[in-house]
């Protein structure tokens, strides 16, 4: 008969059953949050949209090193995840505006804490 260990969960780290898993799961809140910001440049696009709606051209100017292909992919992925909305306004030429949804705005505290944690990891001796 196999011996089964009773696992004790850190209530702050894993406050609900959704995170009490033994493998990565799309239903895990941590995996969901990480997927929301996954991909090179994604955090920078989110950061720039935190200030309000931006056109593609404004985003491209704010991130001059990003390629058109990558910016287009990141915006499409963020729209697909329901984190960013895309509004096309009739004009000549047509103007497209990207804005964070309520779900996208909920990423703000995560991005702030990731920044703070990164600073501490970069300066471990302080």
mmCIF file with all atom_site columns, N, CA and C in Angstrom, residues 20-66:
data_model
loop_
_atom_site.group_PDB
_atom_site.id
_atom_site.type_symbol
_atom_site.label_atom_id
_atom_site.label_alt_id
_atom_site.label_comp_id
_atom_site.label_asym_id
_atom_site.label_entity_id
_atom_site.label_seq_id
_atom_site.pdbx_PDB_ins_code
_atom_site.Cartn_x
_atom_site.Cartn_y
_atom_site.Cartn_z
_atom_site.occupancy
_atom_site.B_iso_or_equiv
_atom_site.pdbx_formal_charge
_atom_site.auth_seq_id
_atom_site.auth_comp_id
_atom_site.auth_asym_id
_atom_site.auth_atom_id
_atom_site.pdbx_PDB_model_num
ATOM 1   N N  . UNK A 1 20 ? -3.874 24.716 -6.183  1.00 0.00 ? 20 UNK A N  1
ATOM 2   C CA . UNK A 1 20 ? -3.366 23.507 -5.513  1.00 0.00 ? 20 UNK A CA 1
ATOM 3   C C  . UNK A 1 20 ? -3.277 22.358 -6.510  1.00 0.00 ? 20 UNK A C  1
ATOM 4   N N  . UNK A 1 21 ? -2.293 22.478 -7.371  1.00 0.00 ? 21 UNK A N  1
ATOM 5   C CA . UNK A 1 21 ? -2.115 21.509 -8.437  1.00 0.00 ? 21 UNK A CA 1
ATOM 6   C C  . UNK A 1 21 ? -0.676 21.011 -8.446  1.00 0.00 ? 21 UNK A C  1
ATOM 7   N N  . UNK A 1 22 ? -0.473 19.857 -9.027  1.00 0.00 ? 22 UNK A N  1
ATOM 8   C CA . UNK A 1 22 ? 0.878  19.304 -9.086  1.00 0.00 ? 22 UNK A CA 1
ATOM 9   C C  . UNK A 1 22 ? 1.498  19.466 -10.471 1.00 0.00 ? 22 UNK A C  1
ATOM 10  N N  . UNK A 1 23 ? 0.833  20.211 -11.356 1.00 0.00 ? 23 UNK A N  1
ATOM 11  C CA . UNK A 1 23 ? 1.368  20.489 -12.691 1.00 0.00 ? 23 UNK A CA 1
ATOM 12  C C  . UNK A 1 23 ? 0.751  21.785 -13.212 1.00 0.00 ? 23 UNK A C  1
ATOM 13  N N  . UNK A 1 24 ? 1.406  22.451 -14.161 1.00 0.00 ? 24 UNK A N  1
ATOM 14  C CA . UNK A 1 24 ? 0.835  23.680 -14.714 1.00 0.00 ? 24 UNK A CA 1
ATOM 15  C C  . UNK A 1 24 ? -0.549 23.424 -15.294 1.00 0.00 ? 24 UNK A C  1
ATOM 16  N N  . UNK A 1 25 ? -1.453 24.342 -15.022 1.00 0.00 ? 25 UNK A N  1
ATOM 17  C CA . UNK A 1 25 ? -2.828 24.196 -15.485 1.00 0.00 ? 25 UNK A CA 1
ATOM 18  C C  . UNK A 1 25 ? -3.362 25.560 -15.911 1.00 0.00 ? 25 UNK A C  1
ATOM 19  N N  . UNK A 1 26 ? -4.070 25.623 -17.035 1.00 0.00 ? 26 UNK A N  1
ATOM 20  C CA . UNK A 1 26 ? -4.629 26.907 -17.453 1.00 0.00 ? 26 UNK A CA 1
ATOM 21  C C  . UNK A 1 26 ? -5.670 27.448 -16.475 1.00 0.00 ? 26 UNK A C  1
ATOM 22  N N  . UNK A 1 27 ? -6.151 26.614 -15.576 1.00 0.00 ? 27 UNK A N  1
ATOM 23  C CA . UNK A 1 27 ? -7.121 27.060 -14.566 1.00 0.00 ? 27 UNK A CA 1
ATOM 24  C C  . UNK A 1 27 ? -6.431 27.651 -13.328 1.00 0.00 ? 27 UNK A C  1
ATOM 25  N N  . UNK A 1 28 ? -5.110 27.533 -13.254 1.00 0.00 ? 28 UNK A N  1
ATOM 26  C CA . UNK A 1 28 ? -4.362 28.070 -12.121 1.00 0.00 ? 28 UNK A CA 1
ATOM 27  C C  . UNK A 1 28 ? -4.249 29.586 -12.275 1.00 0.00 ? 28 UNK A C  1
ATOM 28  N N  . UNK A 1 29 ? -4.608 30.362 -11.255 1.00 0.00 ? 29 UNK A N  1
ATOM 29  C CA . UNK A 1 29 ? -4.528 31.814 -11.344 1.00 0.00 ? 29 UNK A CA 1
ATOM 30  C C  . UNK A 1 29 ? -3.134 32.343 -11.674 1.00 0.00 ? 29 UNK A C  1
ATOM 31  N N  . UNK A 1 30 ? -2.088 31.714 -11.163 1.00 0.00 ? 30 UNK A N  1
ATOM 32  C CA . UNK A 1 30 ? -0.730 32.167 -11.455 1.00 0.00 ? 30 UNK A CA 1
ATOM 33  C C  . UNK A 1 30 ? -0.407 31.925 -12.932 1.00 0.00 ? 30 UNK A C  1
ATOM 34  N N  . UNK A 1 31 ? -0.763 30.773 -13.447 1.00 0.00 ? 31 UNK A N  1
ATOM 35  C CA . UNK A 1 31 ? -0.534 30.473 -14.868 1.00 0.00 ? 31 UNK A CA 1
ATOM 36  C C  . UNK A 1 31 ? -1.313 31.446 -15.750 1.00 0.00 ? 31 UNK A C  1
ATOM 37  N N  . UNK A 1 32 ? -2.521 31.796 -15.354 1.00 0.00 ? 32 UNK A N  1
ATOM 38  C CA . UNK A 1 32 ? -3.339 32.746 -16.110 1.00 0.00 ? 32 UNK A CA 1
ATOM 39  C C  . UNK A 1 32 ? -2.669 34.112 -16.150 1.00 0.00 ? 32 UNK A C  1
ATOM 40  N N  . UNK A 1 33 ? -2.176 34.573 -15.006 1.00 0.00 ? 33 UNK A N  1
ATOM 41  C CA . UNK A 1 33 ? -1.509 35.879 -14.940 1.00 0.00 ? 33 UNK A CA 1
ATOM 42  C C  . UNK A 1 33 ? -0.230 35.883 -15.767 1.00 0.00 ? 33 UNK A C  1
ATOM 43  N N  . UNK A 1 34 ? 0.538  34.807 -15.691 1.00 0.00 ? 34 UNK A N  1
ATOM 44  C CA . UNK A 1 34 ? 1.780  34.735 -16.468 1.00 0.00 ? 34 UNK A CA 1
ATOM 45  C C  . UNK A 1 34 ? 1.492  34.680 -17.967 1.00 0.00 ? 34 UNK A C  1
ATOM 46  N N  . UNK A 1 35 ? 0.466  33.951 -18.364 1.00 0.00 ? 35 UNK A N  1
ATOM 47  C CA . UNK A 1 35 ? 0.096  33.891 -19.783 1.00 0.00 ? 35 UNK A CA 1
ATOM 48  C C  . UNK A 1 35 ? -0.329 35.261 -20.296 1.00 0.00 ? 35 UNK A C  1
ATOM 49  N N  . UNK A 1 36 ? -0.960 36.067 -19.438 1.00 0.00 ? 36 UNK A N  1
ATOM 50  C CA . UNK A 1 36 ? -1.427 37.401 -19.840 1.00 0.00 ? 36 UNK A CA 1
ATOM 51  C C  . UNK A 1 36 ? -0.276 38.315 -20.211 1.00 0.00 ? 36 UNK A C  1
ATOM 52  N N  . UNK A 1 37 ? 0.873  38.137 -19.592 1.00 0.00 ? 37 UNK A N  1
ATOM 53  C CA . UNK A 1 37 ? 2.007  39.039 -19.849 1.00 0.00 ? 37 UNK A CA 1
ATOM 54  C C  . UNK A 1 37 ? 3.131  38.351 -20.616 1.00 0.00 ? 37 UNK A C  1
ATOM 55  N N  . UNK A 1 38 ? 2.875  37.130 -21.083 1.00 0.00 ? 38 UNK A N  1
ATOM 56  C CA . UNK A 1 38 ? 3.909  36.351 -21.762 1.00 0.00 ? 38 UNK A CA 1
ATOM 57  C C  . UNK A 1 38 ? 4.292  36.962 -23.101 1.00 0.00 ? 38 UNK A C  1
ATOM 58  N N  . UNK A 1 39 ? 5.516  36.770 -23.455 1.00 0.00 ? 39 UNK A N  1
ATOM 59  C CA . UNK A 1 39 ? 6.004  37.210 -24.753 1.00 0.00 ? 39 UNK A CA 1
ATOM 60  C C  . UNK A 1 39 ? 6.872  38.450 -24.639 1.00 0.00 ? 39 UNK A C  1
ATOM 61  N N  . UNK A 1 40 ? 7.962  38.422 -25.357 1.00 0.00 ? 40 UNK A N  1
ATOM 62  C CA . UNK A 1 40 ? 8.870  39.569 -25.384 1.00 0.00 ? 40 UNK A CA 1
ATOM 63  C C  . UNK A 1 40 ? 8.103  40.789 -25.870 1.00 0.00 ? 40 UNK A C  1
ATOM 64  N N  . UNK A 1 41 ? 8.269  41.904 -25.234 1.00 0.00 ? 41 UNK A N  1
ATOM 65  C CA . UNK A 1 41 ? 7.643  43.194 -25.533 1.00 0.00 ? 41 UNK A CA 1
ATOM 66  C C  . UNK A 1 41 ? 6.245  43.355 -24.940 1.00 0.00 ? 41 UNK A C  1
ATOM 67  N N  . UNK A 1 42 ? 5.609  42.283 -24.495 1.00 0.00 ? 42 UNK A N  1
ATOM 68  C CA . UNK A 1 42 ? 4.221  42.388 -24.019 1.00 0.00 ? 42 UNK A CA 1
ATOM 69  C C  . UNK A 1 42 ? 4.110  43.343 -22.841 1.00 0.00 ? 42 UNK A C  1
ATOM 70  N N  . UNK A 1 43 ? 5.010  43.246 -21.877 1.00 0.00 ? 43 UNK A N  1
ATOM 71  C CA . UNK A 1 43 ? 4.911  44.129 -20.709 1.00 0.00 ? 43 UNK A CA 1
ATOM 72  C C  . UNK A 1 43 ? 5.094  45.587 -21.099 1.00 0.00 ? 43 UNK A C  1
ATOM 73  N N  . UNK A 1 44 ? 5.920  45.854 -22.096 1.00 0.00 ? 44 UNK A N  1
ATOM 74  C CA . UNK A 1 44 ? 6.138  47.233 -22.525 1.00 0.00 ? 44 UNK A CA 1
ATOM 75  C C  . UNK A 1 44 ? 4.917  47.788 -23.263 1.00 0.00 ? 44 UNK A C  1
ATOM 76  N N  . UNK A 1 45 ? 4.270  46.959 -24.062 1.00 0.00 ? 45 UNK A N  1
ATOM 77  C CA . UNK A 1 45 ? 3.039  47.383 -24.737 1.00 0.00 ? 45 UNK A CA 1
ATOM 78  C C  . UNK A 1 45 ? 1.964  47.667 -23.692 1.00 0.00 ? 45 UNK A C  1
ATOM 79  N N  . UNK A 1 46 ? 1.824  46.774 -22.722 1.00 0.00 ? 46 UNK A N  1
ATOM 80  C CA . UNK A 1 46 ? 0.851  46.987 -21.646 1.00 0.00 ? 46 UNK A CA 1
ATOM 81  C C  . UNK A 1 46 ? 1.166  48.268 -20.873 1.00 0.00 ? 46 UNK A C  1
ATOM 82  N N  . UNK A 1 47 ? 2.433  48.459 -20.545 1.00 0.00 ? 47 UNK A N  1
ATOM 83  C CA . UNK A 1 47 ? 2.844  49.652 -19.820 1.00 0.00 ? 47 UNK A CA 1
ATOM 84  C C  . UNK A 1 47 ? 2.426  50.923 -20.557 1.00 0.00 ? 47 UNK A C  1
ATOM 85  N N  . UNK A 1 48 ? 2.664  50.961 -21.865 1.00 0.00 ? 48 UNK A N  1
ATOM 86  C CA . UNK A 1 48 ? 2.330  52.159 -22.629 1.00 0.00 ? 48 UNK A CA 1
ATOM 87  C C  . UNK A 1 48 ? 0.824  52.360 -22.754 1.00 0.00 ? 48 UNK A C  1
ATOM 88  N N  . UNK A 1 49 ? 0.063  51.285 -22.735 1.00 0.00 ? 49 UNK A N  1
ATOM 89  C CA . UNK A 1 49 ? -1.397 51.414 -22.796 1.00 0.00 ? 49 UNK A CA 1
ATOM 90  C C  . UNK A 1 49 ? -2.007 51.771 -21.438 1.00 0.00 ? 49 UNK A C  1
ATOM 91  N N  . UNK A 1 50 ? -1.244 51.630 -20.360 1.00 0.00 ? 50 UNK A N  1
ATOM 92  C CA . UNK A 1 50 ? -1.750 51.999 -19.031 1.00 0.00 ? 50 UNK A CA 1
ATOM 93  C C  . UNK A 1 50 ? -2.078 53.492 -18.954 1.00 0.00 ? 50 UNK A C  1
ATOM 94  N N  . UNK A 1 51 ? -1.441 54.306 -19.785 1.00 0.00 ? 51 UNK A N  1
ATOM 95  C CA . UNK A 1 51 ? -1.693 55.747 -19.791 1.00 0.00 ? 51 UNK A CA 1
ATOM 96  C C  . UNK A 1 51 ? -2.944 56.127 -20.570 1.00 0.00 ? 51 UNK A C  1
ATOM 97  N N  . UNK A 1 52 ? -3.530 55.186 -21.290 1.00 0.00 ? 52 UNK A N  1
ATOM 98  C CA . UNK A 1 52 ? -4.733 55.475 -22.059 1.00 0.00 ? 52 UNK A CA 1
ATOM 99  C C  . UNK A 1 52 ? -4.615 54.962 -23.481 1.00 0.00 ? 52 UNK A C  1
ATOM 100 N N  . UNK A 1 53 ? -5.666 55.177 -24.263 1.00 0.00 ? 53 UNK A N  1
ATOM 101 C CA . UNK A 1 53 ? -5.701 54.658 -25.636 1.00 0.00 ? 53 UNK A CA 1
ATOM 102 C C  . UNK A 1 53 ? -4.531 55.188 -26.470 1.00 0.00 ? 53 UNK A C  1
ATOM 103 N N  . UNK A 1 54 ? -4.043 54.336 -27.357 1.00 0.00 ? 54 UNK A N  1
ATOM 104 C CA . UNK A 1 54 ? -2.945 54.704 -28.254 1.00 0.00 ? 54 UNK A CA 1
ATOM 105 C C  . UNK A 1 54 ? -3.241 54.141 -29.644 1.00 0.00 ? 54 UNK A C  1
ATOM 106 N N  . UNK A 1 55 ? -2.799 54.867 -30.632 1.00 0.00 ? 55 UNK A N  1
ATOM 107 C CA . UNK A 1 55 ? -2.857 54.353 -31.995 1.00 0.00 ? 55 UNK A CA 1
ATOM 108 C C  . UNK A 1 55 ? -1.652 53.441 -32.203 1.00 0.00 ? 55 UNK A C  1
ATOM 109 N N  . UNK A 1 56 ? -1.699 52.671 -33.268 1.00 0.00 ? 56 UNK A N  1
ATOM 110 C CA . UNK A 1 56 ? -0.570 51.814 -33.617 1.00 0.00 ? 56 UNK A CA 1
ATOM 111 C C  . UNK A 1 56 ? 0.681  52.676 -33.793 1.00 0.00 ? 56 UNK A C  1
ATOM 112 N N  . UNK A 1 57 ? 0.525  53.794 -34.479 1.00 0.00 ? 57 UNK A N  1
ATOM 113 C CA . UNK A 1 57 ? 1.657  54.695 -34.737 1.00 0.00 ? 57 UNK A CA 1
ATOM 114 C C  . UNK A 1 57 ? 2.245  55.240 -33.440 1.00 0.00 ? 57 UNK A C  1
ATOM 115 N N  . UNK A 1 58 ? 1.397  55.576 -32.488 1.00 0.00 ? 58 UNK A N  1
ATOM 116 C CA . UNK A 1 58 ? 1.886  56.073 -31.194 1.00 0.00 ? 58 UNK A CA 1
ATOM 117 C C  . UNK A 1 58 ? 2.647  54.983 -30.439 1.00 0.00 ? 58 UNK A C  1
ATOM 118 N N  . UNK A 1 59 ? 2.126  53.762 -30.481 1.00 0.00 ? 59 UNK A N  1
ATOM 119 C CA . UNK A 1 59 ? 2.819  52.654 -29.823 1.00 0.00 ? 59 UNK A CA 1
ATOM 120 C C  . UNK A 1 59 ? 4.160  52.389 -30.500 1.00 0.00 ? 59 UNK A C  1
ATOM 121 N N  . UNK A 1 60 ? 4.163  52.422 -31.808 1.00 0.00 ? 60 UNK A N  1
ATOM 122 C CA . UNK A 1 60 ? 5.393  52.183 -32.576 1.00 0.00 ? 60 UNK A CA 1
ATOM 123 C C  . UNK A 1 60 ? 6.439  53.255 -32.260 1.00 0.00 ? 60 UNK A C  1
ATOM 124 N N  . UNK A 1 61 ? 5.994  54.509 -32.114 1.00 0.00 ? 61 UNK A N  1
ATOM 125 C CA . UNK A 1 61 ? 6.920  55.599 -31.792 1.00 0.00 ? 61 UNK A CA 1
ATOM 126 C C  . UNK A 1 61 ? 7.452  55.469 -30.366 1.00 0.00 ? 61 UNK A C  1
ATOM 127 N N  . UNK A 1 62 ? 6.620  54.990 -29.448 1.00 0.00 ? 62 UNK A N  1
ATOM 128 C CA . UNK A 1 62 ? 7.039  54.831 -28.049 1.00 0.00 ? 62 UNK A CA 1
ATOM 129 C C  . UNK A 1 62 ? 8.014  53.669 -27.883 1.00 0.00 ? 62 UNK A C  1
ATOM 130 N N  . UNK A 1 63 ? 7.944  52.703 -28.793 1.00 0.00 ? 63 UNK A N  1
ATOM 131 C CA . UNK A 1 63 ? 8.805  51.516 -28.740 1.00 0.00 ? 63 UNK A CA 1
ATOM 132 C C  . UNK A 1 63 ? 9.549  51.378 -30.072 1.00 0.00 ? 63 UNK A C  1
ATOM 133 N N  . UNK A 1 64 ? 10.483 52.266 -30.354 1.00 0.00 ? 64 UNK A N  1
ATOM 134 C CA . UNK A 1 64 ? 11.102 52.298 -31.680 1.00 0.00 ? 64 UNK A CA 1
ATOM 135 C C  . UNK A 1 64 ? 11.896 51.043 -32.061 1.00 0.00 ? 64 UNK A C  1
ATOM 136 N N  . UNK A 1 65 ? 12.280 50.240 -31.102 1.00 0.00 ? 65 UNK A N  1
ATOM 137 C CA . UNK A 1 65 ? 13.058 49.034 -31.410 1.00 0.00 ? 65 UNK A CA 1
ATOM 138 C C  . UNK A 1 65 ? 12.196 47.816 -31.731 1.00 0.00 ? 65 UNK A C  1
ATOM 139 N N  . UNK A 1 66 ? 10.894 47.903 -31.512 1.00 0.00 ? 66 UNK A N  1
ATOM 140 C CA . UNK A 1 66 ? 10.022 46.768 -31.795 1.00 0.00 ? 66 UNK A CA 1
ATOM 141 C C  . UNK A 1 66 ? 9.741  46.717 -33.298 1.00 0.00 ? 66 UNK A C  1
#
